[in-house]
mmCIF file of C-alpha atoms in Angstrom:
data_model
loop_
_atom_site.group_PDB
_atom_site.id
_atom_site.type_symbol
_atom_site.label_atom_id
_atom_site.label_comp_id
_atom_site.label_asym_id
_atom_site.label_seq_id
_atom_site.Cartn_x
_atom_site.Cartn_y
_atom_site.Cartn_z
ATOM 1 C CA MET A 1 84.866 -55.228 261.936
ATOM 2 C CA ASP A 2 86.478 -53.404 264.900
ATOM 3 C CA GLU A 3 86.247 -50.497 263.263
ATOM 4 C CA ASN A 4 82.638 -50.481 262.889
ATOM 5 C CA LYS A 5 82.592 -51.765 266.425
ATOM 6 C CA ASN A 6 84.228 -48.566 267.310
ATOM 7 C CA GLU A 7 82.205 -46.259 265.719
ATOM 8 C CA ASN A 8 79.367 -47.621 266.900
ATOM 9 C CA GLU A 9 80.822 -47.654 270.274
ATOM 10 C CA VAL A 10 81.743 -43.606 269.642
ATOM 11 C CA LEU A 11 77.795 -42.546 267.908
ATOM 12 C CA GLU A 12 76.622 -44.652 270.687
ATOM 13 C CA ASN A 13 78.172 -42.135 273.359
ATOM 14 C CA ASN A 14 78.058 -39.021 271.322
ATOM 15 C CA SER A 15 74.561 -40.231 271.251
ATOM 16 C CA GLU A 16 74.437 -40.017 275.125
ATOM 17 C CA ASP A 17 75.932 -36.297 274.959
ATOM 18 C CA VAL A 18 73.829 -35.182 272.438
ATOM 19 C CA SER A 19 70.238 -36.887 274.655
ATOM 20 C CA SER A 20 71.612 -34.997 277.296
ATOM 21 C CA THR A 21 70.962 -31.744 275.746
ATOM 22 C CA ASP A 22 68.115 -30.562 274.419
ATOM 23 C CA TYR A 23 70.284 -28.415 271.314
ATOM 24 C CA VAL A 24 72.413 -29.635 268.194
ATOM 25 C CA THR A 25 74.917 -27.489 266.251
ATOM 26 C CA CYS A 26 74.216 -26.207 262.720
ATOM 27 C CA PRO A 27 76.645 -27.732 260.508
ATOM 28 C CA SER A 28 75.996 -24.690 258.179
ATOM 29 C CA CYS A 29 76.671 -21.898 260.245
ATOM 30 C CA GLY A 30 77.500 -23.674 263.181
ATOM 31 C CA GLY A 31 74.546 -21.670 265.565
ATOM 32 C CA LYS A 32 72.784 -23.575 267.920
ATOM 33 C CA VAL A 33 69.758 -25.403 267.074
ATOM 34 C CA SER A 34 67.017 -27.510 268.595
ATOM 35 C CA ASN A 35 67.197 -31.136 268.252
ATOM 36 C CA ASP A 36 64.018 -31.405 266.712
ATOM 37 C CA ASP A 37 64.395 -28.412 264.523
ATOM 38 C CA LYS A 38 63.894 -29.420 261.121
ATOM 39 C CA PHE A 39 65.786 -26.042 260.212
ATOM 40 C CA CYS A 40 68.128 -24.184 261.047
ATOM 41 C CA MET A 41 66.544 -21.308 262.600
ATOM 42 C CA HIS A 42 69.926 -18.890 261.772
ATOM 43 C CA CYS A 43 70.654 -19.593 257.811
ATOM 44 C CA GLY A 44 67.374 -21.764 257.208
ATOM 45 C CA ALA A 45 70.427 -24.930 256.783
ATOM 46 C CA LYS A 46 68.327 -28.647 256.721
ATOM 47 C CA LEU A 47 69.356 -29.949 259.500
ATOM 48 C CA ALA A 48 69.447 -33.933 259.344
ATOM 49 C CA GLN A 49 66.556 -35.899 261.691
ATOM 50 C CA ASP A 50 69.579 -38.232 263.277
ATOM 51 C CA ASN A 51 71.679 -37.740 265.559
ATOM 52 C CA GLU A 52 74.519 -38.423 263.954
ATOM 53 C CA SER A 53 74.577 -34.790 262.216
ATOM 54 C CA GLY A 54 74.197 -32.975 265.701
ATOM 55 C CA ILE A 55 76.771 -35.257 266.858
ATOM 56 C CA LYS A 56 79.180 -34.683 264.585
ATOM 57 C CA THR A 57 78.579 -30.740 264.206
ATOM 58 C CA ILE A 58 79.402 -31.374 268.246
ATOM 59 C CA LYS A 59 82.607 -32.509 267.598
ATOM 60 C CA GLU A 60 83.904 -30.875 264.616
ATOM 61 C CA SER A 61 83.112 -27.949 266.904
ATOM 62 C CA LYS A 62 85.336 -29.471 269.076
ATOM 63 C CA LYS A 63 88.013 -29.752 266.777
ATOM 64 C CA HIS A 64 87.661 -26.616 266.051
ATOM 65 C CA SER A 65 88.455 -25.117 269.430
ATOM 66 C CA SER A 66 90.941 -27.464 270.079
ATOM 67 C CA GLY A 67 92.450 -26.160 267.454
ATOM 68 C CA PHE A 68 92.738 -22.513 267.945
ATOM 69 C CA VAL A 69 93.942 -23.304 270.711
ATOM 70 C CA ALA A 70 96.930 -25.373 269.265
ATOM 71 C CA TRP A 71 96.789 -22.163 266.913
ATOM 72 C CA LEU A 72 96.783 -20.167 270.098
ATOM 73 C CA ILE A 73 100.163 -21.772 271.738
ATOM 74 C CA THR A 74 102.530 -21.501 268.541
ATOM 75 C CA LEU A 75 102.462 -17.598 268.771
ATOM 76 C CA VAL A 76 103.025 -17.693 271.609
ATOM 77 C CA VAL A 77 106.332 -19.815 271.318
ATOM 78 C CA ILE A 78 106.683 -18.170 268.497
ATOM 79 C CA VAL A 79 106.782 -14.838 269.643
ATOM 80 C CA VAL A 80 109.142 -15.830 272.568
ATOM 81 C CA LEU A 81 111.841 -17.256 270.676
ATOM 82 C CA PHE A 82 111.010 -14.766 267.808
ATOM 83 C CA VAL A 83 111.744 -11.561 269.599
ATOM 84 C CA PRO A 84 115.090 -12.269 271.474
ATOM 85 C CA ILE A 85 116.515 -13.048 267.977
ATOM 86 C CA CYS A 86 115.011 -9.945 266.324
ATOM 87 C CA SER A 87 116.772 -7.785 269.140
ATOM 88 C CA PHE A 88 120.602 -9.781 268.518
ATOM 89 C CA LEU A 89 120.286 -9.119 264.729
ATOM 90 C CA ILE A 90 117.624 -6.272 264.383
ATOM 91 C CA PRO A 91 121.770 -3.627 264.922
ATOM 92 C CA LEU A 92 123.723 -5.809 261.861
ATOM 93 C CA VAL A 93 120.147 -5.147 259.690
ATOM 94 C CA SER A 94 120.037 -2.027 256.829
ATOM 95 C CA VAL A 95 116.747 -0.960 256.405
ATOM 96 C CA SER A 96 116.092 0.559 253.016
ATOM 97 C CA THR A 97 112.051 2.460 252.113
ATOM 98 C CA THR A 98 110.940 4.167 249.629
ATOM 99 C CA ASP A 99 108.287 6.199 249.159
ATOM 100 C CA ASP A 100 106.694 8.740 246.995
ATOM 101 C CA SER A 101 105.124 11.783 247.626
ATOM 102 C CA ASN A 102 104.548 15.078 245.197
ATOM 103 C CA SER A 103 105.799 18.148 247.646
ATOM 104 C CA SER A 104 108.646 20.072 246.819
ATOM 105 C CA SER A 105 111.270 20.467 244.891
ATOM 106 C CA THR A 106 114.523 20.343 247.371
ATOM 107 C CA ASN A 107 117.081 17.432 247.412
ATOM 108 C CA THR A 108 118.354 16.840 250.955
ATOM 109 C CA THR A 109 121.272 14.959 252.637
ATOM 110 C CA ALA A 110 122.309 14.941 255.863
ATOM 111 C CA GLN A 111 125.064 13.289 257.832
ATOM 112 C CA VAL A 112 124.941 12.640 261.040
ATOM 113 C CA THR A 113 127.943 10.276 263.145
ATOM 114 C CA THR A 114 127.314 9.709 266.889
ATOM 115 C CA SER A 115 128.896 7.625 269.758
ATOM 116 C CA VAL A 116 126.890 4.476 270.788
ATOM 117 C CA PRO A 117 128.269 1.015 272.212
ATOM 118 C CA GLU A 118 126.652 -0.736 268.539
ATOM 119 C CA LEU A 119 127.101 0.041 265.241
ATOM 120 C CA THR A 120 123.531 0.580 263.096
ATOM 121 C CA THR A 121 122.910 1.554 259.560
ATOM 122 C CA ILE A 122 119.595 2.943 258.756
ATOM 123 C CA THR A 123 119.118 4.800 255.376
ATOM 124 C CA ARG A 124 116.024 6.216 254.281
ATOM 125 C CA SER A 125 115.486 7.359 251.254
ATOM 126 C CA THR A 126 111.862 9.273 250.273
ATOM 127 C CA LYS A 127 111.293 10.524 246.662
ATOM 128 C CA ASN A 128 108.952 12.730 245.928
ATOM 129 C CA ALA A 129 107.513 13.927 242.471
ATOM 130 C CA SER A 130 109.855 15.986 242.502
ATOM 131 C CA THR A 131 112.173 15.575 245.465
ATOM 132 C CA THR A 132 114.766 13.055 246.970
ATOM 133 C CA THR A 133 115.092 12.782 250.439
ATOM 134 C CA THR A 134 118.353 10.849 251.463
ATOM 135 C CA THR A 135 119.092 10.506 255.309
ATOM 136 C CA GLU A 136 121.995 8.208 256.336
ATOM 137 C CA VAL A 137 122.237 7.552 260.206
ATOM 138 C CA THR A 138 125.565 5.779 261.210
ATOM 139 C CA THR A 139 125.758 5.157 264.796
ATOM 140 C CA THR A 140 129.826 3.725 265.714
ATOM 141 C CA PRO A 141 132.129 3.610 268.422
ATOM 142 C CA ALA A 142 133.610 6.728 268.083
ATOM 143 C CA THR A 143 133.977 9.503 270.331
ATOM 144 C CA THR A 144 133.788 12.044 267.448
ATOM 145 C CA THR A 145 130.356 13.518 267.034
ATOM 146 C CA THR A 146 129.833 15.076 262.545
ATOM 147 C CA VAL A 147 127.167 16.307 261.008
ATOM 148 C CA GLU A 148 127.010 16.943 257.311
ATOM 149 C CA GLU A 149 124.089 18.652 256.123
ATOM 150 C CA THR A 150 123.393 19.326 252.585
ATOM 151 C CA THR A 151 121.135 21.342 251.073
ATOM 152 C CA LYS A 152 120.473 22.127 247.188
ATOM 153 C CA ALA A 153 117.435 25.034 246.736
ATOM 154 C CA SER A 154 116.151 24.656 242.907
ATOM 155 C CA THR A 155 113.732 27.377 243.378
ATOM 156 C CA THR A 156 115.865 30.080 241.938
ATOM 157 C CA GLU A 157 114.258 32.888 243.872
ATOM 158 C CA ALA A 158 115.046 31.208 247.444
ATOM 159 C CA THR A 159 117.815 31.421 246.397
ATOM 160 C CA THR A 160 118.496 34.278 244.919
ATOM 161 C CA LYS A 161 117.153 36.103 248.027
ATOM 162 C CA ALA A 162 119.673 33.682 250.270
ATOM 163 C CA THR A 163 122.469 35.348 248.277
ATOM 164 C CA THR A 164 120.957 38.454 248.485
ATOM 165 C CA THR A 165 121.302 38.390 252.426
ATOM 166 C CA THR A 166 124.477 36.652 252.392
ATOM 167 C CA GLU A 167 125.735 40.009 250.179
ATOM 168 C CA ALA A 168 124.226 42.570 252.321
ATOM 169 C CA THR A 169 125.548 40.639 255.487
ATOM 170 C CA THR A 170 129.196 40.643 254.388
ATOM 171 C CA LYS A 171 128.118 44.268 253.216
ATOM 172 C CA ALA A 172 127.435 45.084 256.590
ATOM 173 C CA THR A 173 129.927 43.515 257.833
ATOM 174 C CA THR A 174 132.651 44.880 255.536
ATOM 175 C CA THR A 175 130.981 48.428 256.651
ATOM 176 C CA THR A 176 131.775 47.716 260.735
ATOM 177 C CA LYS A 177 135.008 47.064 260.264
ATOM 178 C CA ALA A 178 135.691 49.961 257.905
ATOM 179 C CA THR A 179 134.511 51.997 259.997
ATOM 180 C CA THR A 180 135.989 50.593 263.336
ATOM 181 C CA THR A 181 138.973 51.045 262.163
ATOM 182 C CA ALA A 182 139.331 54.564 261.142
ATOM 183 C CA THR A 183 137.547 55.454 264.815
ATOM 184 C CA THR A 184 140.377 53.834 266.014
ATOM 185 C CA LYS A 185 143.067 55.449 264.054
ATOM 186 C CA GLU A 186 140.525 59.089 263.463
ATOM 187 C CA ASP A 187 139.706 59.350 266.846
ATOM 188 C CA LYS A 188 142.834 61.187 268.253
ATOM 189 C CA THR A 189 139.762 63.247 270.685
ATOM 190 C CA VAL A 190 141.605 62.925 273.961
ATOM 191 C CA GLU A 191 144.669 65.632 275.276
ATOM 192 C CA ILE A 192 147.947 64.011 275.917
ATOM 193 C CA THR A 193 149.328 65.970 279.250
ATOM 194 C CA PHE A 194 152.387 65.125 281.538
ATOM 195 C CA ARG A 195 151.235 63.997 284.482
ATOM 196 C CA ASP A 196 148.131 65.771 284.120
ATOM 197 C CA ILE A 197 149.451 69.300 283.914
ATOM 198 C CA PRO A 198 148.126 70.990 281.650
ATOM 199 C CA TRP A 199 150.339 72.563 278.623
ATOM 200 C CA GLY A 200 150.461 76.062 279.316
ATOM 201 C CA THR A 201 151.105 75.642 283.434
ATOM 202 C CA SER A 202 153.393 78.361 284.688
ATOM 203 C CA TYR A 203 156.748 76.998 286.932
ATOM 204 C CA ALA A 204 155.248 77.811 290.151
ATOM 205 C CA ASP A 205 152.061 76.082 289.507
ATOM 206 C CA ALA A 206 153.846 72.987 288.124
ATOM 207 C CA LYS A 207 155.759 72.813 290.833
ATOM 208 C CA GLU A 208 153.103 72.550 293.527
ATOM 209 C CA MET A 209 151.225 70.537 291.697
ATOM 210 C CA VAL A 210 153.335 67.971 291.175
ATOM 211 C CA SER A 211 155.660 68.436 294.594
ATOM 212 C CA GLU A 212 156.473 64.854 294.668
ATOM 213 C CA LEU A 213 159.114 65.320 292.204
ATOM 214 C CA GLY A 214 161.321 68.232 294.100
ATOM 215 C CA LEU A 215 161.836 70.681 291.277
ATOM 216 C CA TRP A 216 164.498 72.731 291.429
ATOM 217 C CA LYS A 217 165.029 75.103 288.487
ATOM 218 C CA ILE A 218 167.896 75.873 285.977
ATOM 219 C CA VAL A 219 167.708 79.321 284.401
ATOM 220 C CA GLY A 220 170.192 81.674 282.770
ATOM 221 C CA ASP A 221 172.650 83.129 279.837
ATOM 222 C CA GLY A 222 174.589 79.360 278.449
ATOM 223 C CA TYR A 223 172.015 77.223 279.989
ATOM 224 C CA LYS A 224 170.495 74.531 276.804
ATOM 225 C CA THR A 225 167.113 75.632 275.269
ATOM 226 C CA TYR A 226 166.058 72.490 274.263
ATOM 227 C CA SER A 227 163.401 72.721 271.323
ATOM 228 C CA ILE A 228 160.489 69.747 270.432
ATOM 229 C CA ASP A 229 162.918 67.938 268.336
ATOM 230 C CA GLN A 230 165.559 68.159 270.956
ATOM 231 C CA ILE A 231 163.941 67.088 273.554
ATOM 232 C CA VAL A 232 162.371 63.983 271.218
ATOM 233 C CA LEU A 233 165.484 63.158 269.346
ATOM 234 C CA GLY A 234 168.714 64.820 271.077
ATOM 235 C CA ASP A 235 170.989 67.059 271.568
ATOM 236 C CA SER A 236 172.250 67.248 268.335
ATOM 237 C CA GLU A 237 168.921 68.096 266.628
ATOM 238 C CA GLY A 238 165.597 70.690 266.555
ATOM 239 C CA ILE A 239 165.906 74.716 266.503
ATOM 240 C CA ASN A 240 169.033 76.473 267.414
ATOM 241 C CA PHE A 241 167.887 79.907 268.931
ATOM 242 C CA GLU A 242 170.184 82.726 268.442
ATOM 243 C CA ARG A 243 169.118 83.986 272.687
ATOM 244 C CA ASP A 244 169.408 80.733 275.556
ATOM 245 C CA ASP A 245 167.944 83.009 277.983
ATOM 246 C CA ILE A 246 164.693 82.319 277.288
ATOM 247 C CA ASN A 247 163.023 79.322 279.265
ATOM 248 C CA ILE A 248 162.831 77.050 282.725
ATOM 249 C CA ILE A 249 164.524 73.521 282.764
ATOM 250 C CA GLY A 250 162.834 71.710 286.282
ATOM 251 C CA CYS A 251 164.866 68.730 287.264
ATOM 252 C CA THR A 252 163.743 65.833 289.685
ATOM 253 C CA THR A 253 165.301 66.280 293.365
ATOM 254 C CA ASN A 254 167.410 63.170 292.865
ATOM 255 C CA GLY A 255 166.189 62.241 289.111
ATOM 256 C CA LYS A 256 164.619 58.524 290.616
ATOM 257 C CA ILE A 257 160.550 58.273 291.069
ATOM 258 C CA GLU A 258 158.808 55.015 290.064
ATOM 259 C CA VAL A 259 157.143 55.094 286.936
ATOM 260 C CA ALA A 260 155.279 52.025 285.324
ATOM 261 C CA GLY A 261 156.881 50.136 287.369
ATOM 262 C CA TYR A 262 161.059 51.348 286.494
ATOM 263 C CA THR A 263 162.816 53.512 287.869
ATOM 264 C CA THR A 264 163.725 56.315 286.619
ATOM 265 C CA GLU A 265 167.405 57.996 285.652
ATOM 266 C CA ASP A 266 166.461 61.405 285.318
ATOM 267 C CA VAL A 267 162.768 63.558 284.940
ATOM 268 C CA LYS A 268 163.419 66.655 283.235
ATOM 269 C CA LEU A 269 160.103 69.849 282.438
ATOM 270 C CA PHE A 270 160.414 72.017 279.997
ATOM 271 C CA PHE A 271 159.741 75.866 280.073
ATOM 272 C CA ALA A 272 159.411 79.151 278.180
ATOM 273 C CA TYR A 273 159.251 82.205 279.170
ATOM 274 C CA VAL A 274 155.632 84.096 278.605
ATOM 275 C CA PRO A 275 156.644 88.109 277.592
ATOM 276 C CA VAL A 276 153.304 90.111 279.079
ATOM 277 C CA ASN A 277 153.308 93.416 277.769
ATOM 278 C CA GLY A 278 155.921 92.444 275.589
ATOM 279 C CA VAL A 279 158.274 92.706 277.996
ATOM 280 C CA LEU A 280 159.678 89.224 278.827
ATOM 281 C CA THR A 281 159.995 89.143 282.557
ATOM 282 C CA LYS A 282 161.966 86.125 283.434
ATOM 283 C CA THR A 283 160.071 85.208 286.527
ATOM 284 C CA GLU A 284 158.963 81.661 287.848
ATOM 285 C CA GLU A 285 154.262 82.570 287.082
ATOM 286 C CA ASP A 286 155.657 84.138 283.616
ATOM 287 C CA SER A 287 156.794 80.448 282.060
ATOM 288 C CA ALA A 288 154.462 78.324 280.270
ATOM 289 C CA LEU A 289 154.628 74.348 280.349
ATOM 290 C CA TYR A 290 156.009 72.423 276.555
ATOM 291 C CA GLY A 291 157.799 69.501 277.259
ATOM 292 C CA ALA A 292 158.509 67.115 279.767
ATOM 293 C CA ARG A 293 161.090 63.669 279.534
ATOM 294 C CA TYR A 294 161.303 60.437 281.633
ATOM 295 C CA GLU A 295 164.475 58.884 280.944
ATOM 296 C CA PHE A 296 164.741 55.230 282.022
ATOM 297 C CA GLU A 297 168.332 52.468 281.765
ATOM 298 C CA PRO A 298 166.969 49.094 281.734
ATOM 299 C CA LEU A 299 168.849 45.470 282.239
ATOM 300 C CA ASP A 300 166.774 44.246 279.445
ATOM 301 C CA LEU A 301 166.210 46.869 276.425
ATOM 302 C CA ASP A 302 164.416 44.689 274.843
ATOM 303 C CA LYS A 303 161.915 43.322 276.924
ATOM 304 C CA ALA A 304 161.520 46.537 278.719
ATOM 305 C CA SER A 305 161.149 48.699 275.922
ATOM 306 C CA LYS A 306 158.457 46.235 274.344
ATOM 307 C CA ASP A 307 156.767 46.114 277.736
ATOM 308 C CA LEU A 308 156.340 50.207 277.463
ATOM 309 C CA GLU A 309 155.587 50.173 274.119
ATOM 310 C CA ALA A 310 152.671 47.906 275.386
ATOM 311 C CA LYS A 311 151.827 50.299 278.904
ATOM 312 C CA LEU A 312 151.675 53.157 276.088
ATOM 313 C CA THR A 313 149.137 51.503 274.047
ATOM 314 C CA SER A 314 146.636 50.540 276.005
ATOM 315 C CA LEU A 315 146.398 53.947 277.125
ATOM 316 C CA TYR A 316 146.905 56.070 273.416
ATOM 317 C CA GLY A 317 145.777 52.862 270.866
ATOM 318 C CA ASN A 318 148.081 51.625 268.119
ATOM 319 C CA PRO A 319 150.803 53.847 267.197
ATOM 320 C CA ASP A 320 150.783 56.853 264.713
ATOM 321 C CA SER A 321 154.452 56.216 263.458
ATOM 322 C CA THR A 322 157.853 54.542 263.754
ATOM 323 C CA LYS A 323 160.925 55.458 262.406
ATOM 324 C CA LYS A 324 164.893 54.216 262.785
ATOM 325 C CA ASP A 325 167.897 56.462 263.417
ATOM 326 C CA SER A 326 172.215 55.489 264.041
ATOM 327 C CA ASP A 327 174.272 58.004 265.157
ATOM 328 C CA PHE A 328 178.386 58.153 264.723
ATOM 329 C CA TRP A 329 179.269 55.986 267.104
ATOM 330 C CA GLY A 330 177.053 52.696 266.010
ATOM 331 C CA ASN A 331 174.438 54.112 268.446
ATOM 332 C CA LYS A 332 170.929 52.624 267.411
ATOM 333 C CA TYR A 333 167.334 53.892 267.984
ATOM 334 C CA LYS A 334 163.984 53.545 267.244
ATOM 335 C CA TYR A 335 160.947 56.195 268.206
ATOM 336 C CA ILE A 336 157.926 55.421 268.034
ATOM 337 C CA TYR A 337 155.100 58.265 268.023
ATOM 338 C CA TRP A 338 151.485 57.980 269.474
ATOM 339 C CA THR A 339 149.148 61.520 268.470
ATOM 340 C CA GLY A 340 146.984 63.164 270.641
ATOM 341 C CA ALA A 341 144.251 66.360 270.650
ATOM 342 C CA ASN A 342 145.307 69.715 270.764
ATOM 343 C CA ASP A 343 149.435 69.639 268.979
ATOM 344 C CA THR A 344 150.100 67.130 271.940
ATOM 345 C CA GLU A 345 152.248 63.741 271.407
ATOM 346 C CA VAL A 346 154.012 61.169 273.403
ATOM 347 C CA VAL A 347 157.076 59.218 272.423
ATOM 348 C CA LEU A 348 159.184 56.446 272.426
ATOM 349 C CA LYS A 349 162.766 56.864 271.783
ATOM 350 C CA ILE A 350 165.266 53.423 271.651
ATOM 351 C CA GLN A 351 168.584 54.158 272.337
ATOM 352 C CA ASP A 352 170.808 50.367 272.016
ATOM 353 C CA SER A 353 174.336 51.104 272.757
ATOM 354 C CA SER A 354 175.235 47.334 272.190
ATOM 355 C CA GLU A 355 177.514 48.592 268.941
ATOM 356 C CA SER A 356 178.719 51.775 270.081
ATOM 357 C CA THR A 357 181.986 52.638 270.368
ATOM 358 C CA TRP A 358 181.332 55.450 272.822
ATOM 359 C CA SER A 359 182.199 53.866 275.521
ATOM 360 C CA TYR A 360 179.610 56.363 278.174
ATOM 361 C CA ASP A 361 177.012 55.514 276.260
ATOM 362 C CA CYS A 362 174.526 53.345 277.523
ATOM 363 C CA ASP A 363 170.749 51.498 276.486
ATOM 364 C CA THR A 364 168.834 53.729 277.144
ATOM 365 C CA ILE A 365 164.549 54.095 277.188
ATOM 366 C CA TYR A 366 162.916 57.727 276.416
ATOM 367 C CA ILE A 367 159.550 58.374 277.131
ATOM 368 C CA SER A 368 158.959 62.316 276.250
ATOM 369 C CA TYR A 369 155.214 63.893 276.516
ATOM 370 C CA ILE A 370 154.526 67.684 273.873
ATOM 371 C CA TRP A 371 153.020 69.873 272.988
ATOM 372 C CA LEU A 372 153.744 71.011 269.446
ATOM 373 C CA LYS A 373 153.354 74.298 270.028
ATOM 374 C CA GLY A 374 156.743 74.484 272.470
ATOM 375 C CA ASP A 375 159.367 75.753 269.782
ATOM 376 C CA GLU A 376 156.396 78.585 268.855
ATOM 377 C CA LEU A 377 156.734 79.884 272.575
ATOM 378 C CA LEU A 378 160.221 79.506 272.352
ATOM 379 C CA GLN A 379 160.988 81.463 269.410
ATOM 380 C CA THR A 380 158.375 84.396 270.341
ATOM 381 C CA ALA A 381 160.392 84.329 274.239
ATOM 382 C CA CYS A 382 163.770 84.336 271.718
ATOM 383 C CA ASP A 383 162.026 87.902 269.425
ATOM 384 C CA THR A 384 160.893 89.472 272.613
ATOM 385 C CA ILE A 385 164.037 89.340 273.907
ATOM 386 C CA ILE A 386 166.111 90.625 270.549
ATOM 387 C CA GLN A 387 163.174 93.733 270.376
ATOM 388 C CA ASN A 388 163.860 93.977 274.184
ATOM 389 C CA GLU A 389 167.226 94.662 272.835
ATOM 390 C CA LYS A 390 166.445 96.961 269.832
ATOM 391 C CA ASP A 391 164.552 99.104 271.489
ATOM 392 C CA ALA A 392 167.035 99.392 274.442
ATOM 393 C CA GLU A 393 169.803 100.523 271.793
ATOM 394 C CA SER A 394 167.333 102.628 269.702
ATOM 395 C CA LYS A 395 167.189 105.297 273.095
ATOM 396 C CA VAL A 396 170.923 105.721 272.573
ATOM 397 C CA TYR A 397 170.574 106.643 268.957
ATOM 398 C CA GLY A 398 171.171 111.215 268.360
ATOM 399 C CA ASP A 399 170.564 111.264 273.114
ATOM 400 C CA GLY A 400 174.573 113.491 271.866
ATOM 401 C CA SER A 401 176.122 110.799 274.520
ATOM 402 C CA THR A 402 180.120 111.141 274.639
ATOM 403 C CA GLY A 403 181.904 108.931 277.321
ATOM 404 C CA GLY A 404 184.624 106.717 277.039
ATOM 405 C CA LEU A 405 184.864 107.986 273.700
#
């Protein structure tokens, strides 16, 4: 009884609501129709003639509306709660996806490691009909970044072209290196000179060109004639000419000048007399420069010799040859040669007297500048003197002189 009573009350209340409107809702399609219509003008459905159907339809529509609002509210709550949870869980999740397509036959693997505060690993694998691509990205708190990429090409033509290009590049590089080495070794187009004095310059002219040296000369019979080897290797080496008054030795006033940061103990320039019209005039003007030499007595032989070798190398390139020797007294010698154009060279001689039994020996460094035609000049001067002497003697033959006999 109570239930019927409540239902009647609801019907009466709804009936009042419906009567206040001139349309009802079709229960089939939800369209609005007149309260007096027998069929729905929208879908053609038959309509009930009593107000109860309309009332129920409106009631159901209201229920649908309230349900939609409730669903919308629920969705908003889920989103509000779910987004923060996802932002917390995503860095800890590993996601793998696999897709298929038909593009190429290349296998590629790439691994990248970068520095970030959190640990995130994402692995993505893509498979095509004949292609497999795997990309793994790992981010860690590490401070090192590593990139590894391996590419395998299954196409024979591509591999062949890449190999051919690499080989060609390698050959080109090798050729370049070989050319550079050859050029460095064979590029001896620069003539080596002593203080920029041209070889063959007379003593008179050289004295003016290097006036800072204050040259004075040593000449005459009895004074040593220095061949090329005697200048470079020492007094006991080289050619011993038949005549000795065939040259001029130019010396500095006090022997001490500044060279490459070091103070010399001695400086000598060597000139050969040059014959004029078959006669050796033995004048300063008729002479030719063929050699010069610096002499040093360093406190630290090893460091000074290495320093001077490096400085000479910076000027003339890598040495062309090196040799070692020793003498009866226990002195050890090292000779380093640089060659230049037009038969010129410079030689660094290092004399180690640390084990010498001769008390007058000491550690010494020599730098000799040589024009290799010097021996030829000296020999010509020597031959000229001998020929002049023969010519003078030949004049006596058959002259009938008997004086002093």
